[in-house]
């Protein structure tokens, strides 16, 4: 009996390391992951394939993510891209050959292999942002306020989309959810990408889906920006993290890089003299902080780490309260910046 795409992907995932060794031979195993440059087998460490895990759902074996682009998919995508195939029939036959299964015609309805959940181009990111609306009075505002974030000034980089497409994987039906759309821009303000956070329609939390956050477009070096930075800037990973800090430092320009890897690679404004690094309290956050401090020092920029008491600054805000967050941040920033950036929050 012919196997459909999902069953082929499941069978490949049961021997994910062997698939990676064959089709992503320029990579290497590290723990429960296979690391390589990209899905086309370029040397590097940006893409990671999960080697162990359940057959489906969150953390499934065979699922991969490219940290540089936000692309993700499964091992059929690896075969397609690494072999340069287009037709689903050819991808399926290559997978069957690897699995020592007989060749078979694809099931009716399969012409080309569906693409993996799209990261999209910078142009598609700009179109998505243009289709969205300001966040005032929307589910996005309700979600942020539920996270304890009440200072929503300078958030033109955030918009609301009432029916943003979401596809769990390449073969599942497309769903629509309300979403927070964040513009990712270069230091000059040009939109290079977009970040989507799908939300529960009530605004109480993120949507109950496997991957409620996804990015698209050109992300490396760029970020979601809250005000224009000149001599002083605060940088961190998450949008909610940086908006939490804006509640106590309302006039300090800030950027959210969206991940630890991208935080380590943010581009510095030419006029920057002091950089505050809002670290997340985990190994990835520590690594990003160390890399960013080294880069800042080499560029002649003073780098100062800001550390949360809990996991991140939004957790501090929600759990400990704004007064405790303000007091903790006040003693970590330079004295001259207290009066400059915190007096409106006093």
GROMACS .gro file of C-alpha atoms in nm:
model
  346
    1UNK     CA    1   0.000   0.000   0.000
    2UNK     CA    2   0.129   0.344  -0.087
    3UNK     CA    3   0.257   0.548   0.204
    4UNK     CA    4   0.148   0.910   0.235
    5UNK     CA    5   0.381   1.196   0.320
    6UNK     CA    6   0.306   1.186   0.692
    7UNK     CA    7   0.379   0.814   0.720
    8UNK     CA    8   0.704   0.849   0.525
    9UNK     CA    9   0.810   1.133   0.755
   10UNK     CA   10   0.729   0.920   1.062
   11UNK     CA   11   0.937   0.630   0.930
   12UNK     CA   12   1.231   0.857   0.854
   13UNK     CA   13   1.205   1.010   1.202
   14UNK     CA   14   1.244   0.667   1.363
   15UNK     CA   15   1.600   0.663   1.229
   16UNK     CA   16   1.661   1.038   1.227
   17UNK     CA   17   2.035   1.021   1.295
   18UNK     CA   18   2.094   0.789   0.999
   19UNK     CA   19   1.895   1.025   0.776
   20UNK     CA   20   2.104   1.319   0.896
   21UNK     CA   21   2.434   1.135   0.848
   22UNK     CA   22   2.333   1.056   0.489
   23UNK     CA   23   2.168   1.379   0.373
   24UNK     CA   24   2.327   1.634   0.611
   25UNK     CA   25   2.676   1.486   0.609
   26UNK     CA   26   2.844   1.822   0.672
   27UNK     CA   27   2.691   1.834   1.021
   28UNK     CA   28   2.755   1.653   1.345
   29UNK     CA   29   2.565   1.515   1.642
   30UNK     CA   30   2.560   1.710   1.967
   31UNK     CA   31   2.347   1.554   2.238
   32UNK     CA   32   1.997   1.487   2.107
   33UNK     CA   33   2.044   1.712   1.803
   34UNK     CA   34   2.214   1.710   1.465
   35UNK     CA   35   2.371   2.049   1.385
   36UNK     CA   36   2.448   2.174   1.035
   37UNK     CA   37   2.446   2.505   0.847
   38UNK     CA   38   2.114   2.470   0.668
   39UNK     CA   39   1.875   2.220   0.513
   40UNK     CA   40   2.085   2.214   0.194
   41UNK     CA   41   2.378   2.060   0.389
   42UNK     CA   42   2.591   2.371   0.412
   43UNK     CA   43   2.857   2.345   0.686
   44UNK     CA   44   2.768   2.536   1.002
   45UNK     CA   45   2.558   2.518   1.317
   46UNK     CA   46   2.246   2.723   1.244
   47UNK     CA   47   2.007   2.434   1.175
   48UNK     CA   48   1.932   2.169   1.436
   49UNK     CA   49   1.742   1.844   1.387
   50UNK     CA   50   1.586   1.671   1.687
   51UNK     CA   51   1.706   1.308   1.691
   52UNK     CA   52   1.496   1.177   1.979
   53UNK     CA   53   1.137   1.245   2.079
   54UNK     CA   54   0.775   1.143   2.023
   55UNK     CA   55   0.640   1.060   1.678
   56UNK     CA   56   0.429   1.375   1.663
   57UNK     CA   57   0.358   1.700   1.838
   58UNK     CA   58   0.597   1.924   2.027
   59UNK     CA   59   0.954   1.795   2.038
   60UNK     CA   60   0.894   1.523   1.777
   61UNK     CA   61   1.195   1.338   1.640
   62UNK     CA   62   1.293   1.442   1.289
   63UNK     CA   63   1.169   1.800   1.325
   64UNK     CA   64   1.422   2.070   1.243
   65UNK     CA   65   1.454   2.445   1.288
   66UNK     CA   66   1.695   2.688   1.125
   67UNK     CA   67   1.779   2.951   1.387
   68UNK     CA   68   1.910   3.192   1.122
   69UNK     CA   69   1.591   3.205   0.917
   70UNK     CA   70   1.311   3.067   1.133
   71UNK     CA   71   1.241   2.793   0.877
   72UNK     CA   72   1.136   2.456   1.011
   73UNK     CA   73   1.007   2.126   0.879
   74UNK     CA   74   1.070   1.753   0.884
   75UNK     CA   75   1.303   1.499   0.722
   76UNK     CA   76   1.115   1.495   0.391
   77UNK     CA   77   1.204   1.862   0.361
   78UNK     CA   78   1.567   1.768   0.429
   79UNK     CA   79   1.560   1.515   0.144
   80UNK     CA   80   1.392   1.761  -0.090
   81UNK     CA   81   1.634   2.047  -0.026
   82UNK     CA   82   1.958   1.853   0.013
   83UNK     CA   83   1.892   1.658  -0.308
   84UNK     CA   84   1.751   1.954  -0.501
   85UNK     CA   85   1.423   1.776  -0.578
   86UNK     CA   86   1.093   1.944  -0.669
   87UNK     CA   87   0.828   1.681  -0.747
   88UNK     CA   88   0.676   1.501  -0.450
   89UNK     CA   89   0.704   1.172  -0.642
   90UNK     CA   90   1.082   1.213  -0.661
   91UNK     CA   91   1.113   1.306  -0.293
   92UNK     CA   92   0.893   1.014  -0.190
   93UNK     CA   93   1.088   0.769  -0.406
   94UNK     CA   94   1.418   0.894  -0.260
   95UNK     CA   95   1.276   0.846   0.090
   96UNK     CA   96   1.154   0.496   0.001
   97UNK     CA   97   1.496   0.412  -0.142
   98UNK     CA   98   1.661   0.522   0.183
   99UNK     CA   99   1.409   0.317   0.382
  100UNK     CA  100   1.452   0.018   0.144
  101UNK     CA  101   1.086   0.035   0.044
  102UNK     CA  102   0.957  -0.025  -0.310
  103UNK     CA  103   0.889   0.273  -0.529
  104UNK     CA  104   0.529   0.384  -0.550
  105UNK     CA  105   0.329   0.649  -0.726
  106UNK     CA  106   0.214   0.931  -0.498
  107UNK     CA  107  -0.140   0.926  -0.373
  108UNK     CA  108  -0.397   1.129  -0.567
  109UNK     CA  109  -0.371   1.498  -0.495
  110UNK     CA  110   0.008   1.498  -0.451
  111UNK     CA  111   0.181   1.686  -0.728
  112UNK     CA  112   0.453   1.882  -0.560
  113UNK     CA  113   0.573   1.842  -0.205
  114UNK     CA  114   0.400   2.109   0.003
  115UNK     CA  115   0.642   2.362   0.137
  116UNK     CA  116   0.731   2.361   0.505
  117UNK     CA  117   0.582   2.626   0.730
  118UNK     CA  118   0.707   2.939   0.553
  119UNK     CA  119   0.967   3.170   0.689
  120UNK     CA  120   0.887   3.399   0.395
  121UNK     CA  121   1.087   3.672   0.232
  122UNK     CA  122   1.145   4.028   0.353
  123UNK     CA  123   0.886   4.139   0.100
  124UNK     CA  124   0.623   3.898   0.234
  125UNK     CA  125   0.705   4.018   0.586
  126UNK     CA  126   0.646   4.378   0.477
  127UNK     CA  127   0.314   4.283   0.319
  128UNK     CA  128   0.203   4.100   0.635
  129UNK     CA  129   0.290   4.398   0.854
  130UNK     CA  130   0.110   4.634   0.616
  131UNK     CA  131  -0.208   4.422   0.635
  132UNK     CA  132  -0.215   4.438   1.016
  133UNK     CA  133  -0.363   4.717   1.228
  134UNK     CA  134  -0.254   4.921   1.535
  135UNK     CA  135  -0.277   4.730   1.862
  136UNK     CA  136  -0.489   4.977   2.058
  137UNK     CA  137  -0.810   4.813   2.176
  138UNK     CA  138  -0.721   4.475   2.024
  139UNK     CA  139  -0.642   4.126   2.147
  140UNK     CA  140  -0.273   4.221   2.137
  141UNK     CA  141  -0.325   4.500   2.389
  142UNK     CA  142  -0.527   4.265   2.611
  143UNK     CA  143  -0.251   4.002   2.591
  144UNK     CA  144   0.025   4.247   2.682
  145UNK     CA  145  -0.174   4.390   2.973
  146UNK     CA  146  -0.235   4.036   3.095
  147UNK     CA  147   0.145   4.000   3.098
  148UNK     CA  148   0.167   4.305   3.325
  149UNK     CA  149   0.277   4.540   3.047
  150UNK     CA  150   0.094   4.871   3.069
  151UNK     CA  151   0.348   5.105   2.907
  152UNK     CA  152   0.261   5.074   2.538
  153UNK     CA  153   0.417   5.396   2.411
  154UNK     CA  154   0.665   5.368   2.126
  155UNK     CA  155   0.520   5.037   2.006
  156UNK     CA  156   0.455   5.125   1.643
  157UNK     CA  157   0.661   4.818   1.554
  158UNK     CA  158   0.376   4.600   1.687
  159UNK     CA  159   0.046   4.540   1.507
  160UNK     CA  160  -0.258   4.315   1.527
  161UNK     CA  161  -0.379   4.069   1.265
  162UNK     CA  162  -0.723   3.920   1.342
  163UNK     CA  163  -0.686   3.611   1.119
  164UNK     CA  164  -0.320   3.526   1.070
  165UNK     CA  165  -0.252   3.196   0.895
  166UNK     CA  166  -0.099   2.916   1.100
  167UNK     CA  167  -0.001   2.574   0.966
  168UNK     CA  168   0.123   2.317   1.221
  169UNK     CA  169   0.332   2.136   0.958
  170UNK     CA  170   0.357   2.091   0.585
  171UNK     CA  171   0.066   1.849   0.555
  172UNK     CA  172  -0.182   1.982   0.809
  173UNK     CA  173  -0.470   2.212   0.719
  174UNK     CA  174  -0.417   2.584   0.760
  175UNK     CA  175  -0.572   2.747   1.066
  176UNK     CA  176  -0.634   3.113   1.146
  177UNK     CA  177  -0.568   3.277   1.482
  178UNK     CA  178  -0.540   3.636   1.602
  179UNK     CA  179  -0.174   3.736   1.616
  180UNK     CA  180   0.068   4.001   1.731
  181UNK     CA  181   0.280   4.099   1.432
  182UNK     CA  182   0.616   4.259   1.508
  183UNK     CA  183   0.823   4.433   1.243
  184UNK     CA  184   1.187   4.327   1.235
  185UNK     CA  185   1.400   4.614   1.105
  186UNK     CA  186   1.760   4.695   1.031
  187UNK     CA  187   1.934   4.984   1.211
  188UNK     CA  188   1.806   5.220   0.942
  189UNK     CA  189   1.445   5.123   1.009
  190UNK     CA  190   1.384   4.915   0.694
  191UNK     CA  191   1.158   4.615   0.754
  192UNK     CA  192   1.352   4.297   0.685
  193UNK     CA  193   1.127   4.042   0.856
  194UNK     CA  194   0.830   3.986   1.082
  195UNK     CA  195   0.760   3.792   1.400
  196UNK     CA  196   0.420   3.636   1.468
  197UNK     CA  197   0.283   3.551   1.812
  198UNK     CA  198  -0.049   3.371   1.773
  199UNK     CA  199  -0.290   3.450   2.055
  200UNK     CA  200  -0.594   3.302   2.221
  201UNK     CA  201  -0.895   3.506   2.100
  202UNK     CA  202  -0.961   3.612   2.461
  203UNK     CA  203  -0.616   3.770   2.488
  204UNK     CA  204  -0.548   3.574   2.808
  205UNK     CA  205  -0.244   3.393   2.668
  206UNK     CA  206  -0.075   3.269   2.356
  207UNK     CA  207  -0.276   3.039   2.132
  208UNK     CA  208  -0.291   2.673   2.236
  209UNK     CA  209  -0.083   2.549   1.942
  210UNK     CA  210   0.253   2.373   1.914
  211UNK     CA  211   0.456   2.673   1.795
  212UNK     CA  212   0.278   2.998   1.885
  213UNK     CA  213   0.583   3.204   1.785
  214UNK     CA  214   0.741   3.207   1.440
  215UNK     CA  215   0.960   3.451   1.250
  216UNK     CA  216   1.000   3.514   0.879
  217UNK     CA  217   1.235   3.713   0.660
  218UNK     CA  218   1.592   3.832   0.716
  219UNK     CA  219   1.650   3.828   1.091
  220UNK     CA  220   2.025   3.804   1.148
  221UNK     CA  221   2.160   4.130   1.289
  222UNK     CA  222   1.815   4.290   1.291
  223UNK     CA  223   1.554   4.326   1.565
  224UNK     CA  224   1.213   4.454   1.675
  225UNK     CA  225   1.276   4.816   1.778
  226UNK     CA  226   1.112   5.037   2.037
  227UNK     CA  227   1.226   5.392   1.963
  228UNK     CA  228   1.541   5.497   1.777
  229UNK     CA  229   1.872   5.432   1.951
  230UNK     CA  230   2.152   5.682   1.950
  231UNK     CA  231   2.413   5.663   2.227
  232UNK     CA  232   2.233   5.423   2.466
  233UNK     CA  233   2.041   5.104   2.388
  234UNK     CA  234   1.900   4.806   2.578
  235UNK     CA  235   1.883   4.474   2.394
  236UNK     CA  236   1.730   4.142   2.488
  237UNK     CA  237   1.558   3.837   2.342
  238UNK     CA  238   1.182   3.856   2.384
  239UNK     CA  239   0.931   4.126   2.297
  240UNK     CA  240   0.757   4.086   2.633
  241UNK     CA  241   1.092   4.102   2.814
  242UNK     CA  242   1.188   4.434   2.661
  243UNK     CA  243   0.840   4.584   2.701
  244UNK     CA  244   0.860   4.492   3.071
  245UNK     CA  245   1.180   4.695   3.101
  246UNK     CA  246   1.010   4.981   2.916
  247UNK     CA  247   0.761   4.995   3.203
  248UNK     CA  248   1.042   5.109   3.436
  249UNK     CA  249   1.271   5.282   3.181
  250UNK     CA  250   1.011   5.439   2.952
  251UNK     CA  251   1.245   5.659   2.750
  252UNK     CA  252   1.532   5.417   2.690
  253UNK     CA  253   1.543   5.284   2.331
  254UNK     CA  254   1.524   4.906   2.324
  255UNK     CA  255   1.536   4.616   2.080
  256UNK     CA  256   1.410   4.258   2.097
  257UNK     CA  257   1.628   4.022   1.895
  258UNK     CA  258   1.375   3.733   1.930
  259UNK     CA  259   1.628   3.461   2.025
  260UNK     CA  260   1.959   3.416   2.204
  261UNK     CA  261   2.140   3.346   1.878
  262UNK     CA  262   2.007   3.660   1.716
  263UNK     CA  263   2.075   3.868   2.026
  264UNK     CA  264   2.442   3.777   2.002
  265UNK     CA  265   2.446   3.902   1.641
  266UNK     CA  266   2.257   4.234   1.660
  267UNK     CA  267   2.402   4.521   1.459
  268UNK     CA  268   2.515   4.825   1.657
  269UNK     CA  269   2.408   5.180   1.565
  270UNK     CA  270   2.711   5.382   1.458
  271UNK     CA  271   2.657   5.631   1.743
  272UNK     CA  272   2.614   5.372   2.020
  273UNK     CA  273   2.829   5.425   2.329
  274UNK     CA  274   2.657   5.215   2.598
  275UNK     CA  275   2.471   4.885   2.555
  276UNK     CA  276   2.255   4.725   2.823
  277UNK     CA  277   2.208   4.351   2.771
  278UNK     CA  278   1.887   4.217   2.926
  279UNK     CA  279   1.983   3.855   2.972
  280UNK     CA  280   1.747   3.565   3.018
  281UNK     CA  281   1.850   3.343   3.309
  282UNK     CA  282   1.940   3.028   3.116
  283UNK     CA  283   2.250   2.886   2.941
  284UNK     CA  284   2.151   3.028   2.602
  285UNK     CA  285   2.104   3.371   2.758
  286UNK     CA  286   2.444   3.352   2.925
  287UNK     CA  287   2.609   3.257   2.598
  288UNK     CA  288   2.443   3.539   2.406
  289UNK     CA  289   2.542   3.788   2.676
  290UNK     CA  290   2.907   3.678   2.667
  291UNK     CA  291   2.924   3.700   2.287
  292UNK     CA  292   2.757   4.040   2.282
  293UNK     CA  293   2.985   4.180   2.551
  294UNK     CA  294   3.289   4.070   2.350
  295UNK     CA  295   3.155   4.228   2.032
  296UNK     CA  296   3.063   4.551   2.210
  297UNK     CA  297   3.405   4.581   2.375
  298UNK     CA  298   3.577   4.528   2.041
  299UNK     CA  299   3.365   4.812   1.897
  300UNK     CA  300   3.453   5.044   2.187
  301UNK     CA  301   3.103   5.025   2.335
  302UNK     CA  302   3.048   4.992   2.709
  303UNK     CA  303   2.842   4.678   2.777
  304UNK     CA  304   2.643   4.632   3.099
  305UNK     CA  305   2.445   4.317   3.180
  306UNK     CA  306   2.100   4.347   3.332
  307UNK     CA  307   1.999   4.033   3.523
  308UNK     CA  308   1.646   3.933   3.627
  309UNK     CA  309   1.576   3.784   3.967
  310UNK     CA  310   1.369   3.507   3.807
  311UNK     CA  311   1.375   3.363   3.455
  312UNK     CA  312   1.335   3.690   3.263
  313UNK     CA  313   1.218   4.045   3.322
  314UNK     CA  314   0.857   3.974   3.229
  315UNK     CA  315   0.848   3.700   3.490
  316UNK     CA  316   0.992   3.949   3.739
  317UNK     CA  317   0.723   4.203   3.648
  318UNK     CA  318   0.435   3.955   3.674
  319UNK     CA  319   0.556   3.777   3.987
  320UNK     CA  320   0.736   4.044   4.190
  321UNK     CA  321   0.557   4.358   4.072
  322UNK     CA  322   0.663   4.679   3.904
  323UNK     CA  323   0.808   4.841   4.217
  324UNK     CA  324   1.041   4.547   4.276
  325UNK     CA  325   1.142   4.547   3.909
  326UNK     CA  326   1.212   4.920   3.917
  327UNK     CA  327   1.428   4.885   4.230
  328UNK     CA  328   1.623   4.593   4.086
  329UNK     CA  329   1.695   4.771   3.757
  330UNK     CA  330   1.784   5.103   3.920
  331UNK     CA  331   2.093   4.956   4.091
  332UNK     CA  332   2.212   4.785   3.773
  333UNK     CA  333   2.226   5.081   3.533
  334UNK     CA  334   2.477   5.364   3.523
  335UNK     CA  335   2.392   5.646   3.771
  336UNK     CA  336   2.362   5.906   3.495
  337UNK     CA  337   2.106   5.687   3.318
  338UNK     CA  338   1.880   5.665   3.622
  339UNK     CA  339   1.780   6.031   3.594
  340UNK     CA  340   1.782   6.022   3.216
  341UNK     CA  341   1.564   5.716   3.161
  342UNK     CA  342   1.385   5.630   3.485
  343UNK     CA  343   1.248   5.958   3.621
  344UNK     CA  344   0.920   5.926   3.428
  345UNK     CA  345   0.866   5.585   3.585
  346UNK     CA  346   0.944   5.694   3.942
   0.00000   0.00000   0.00000
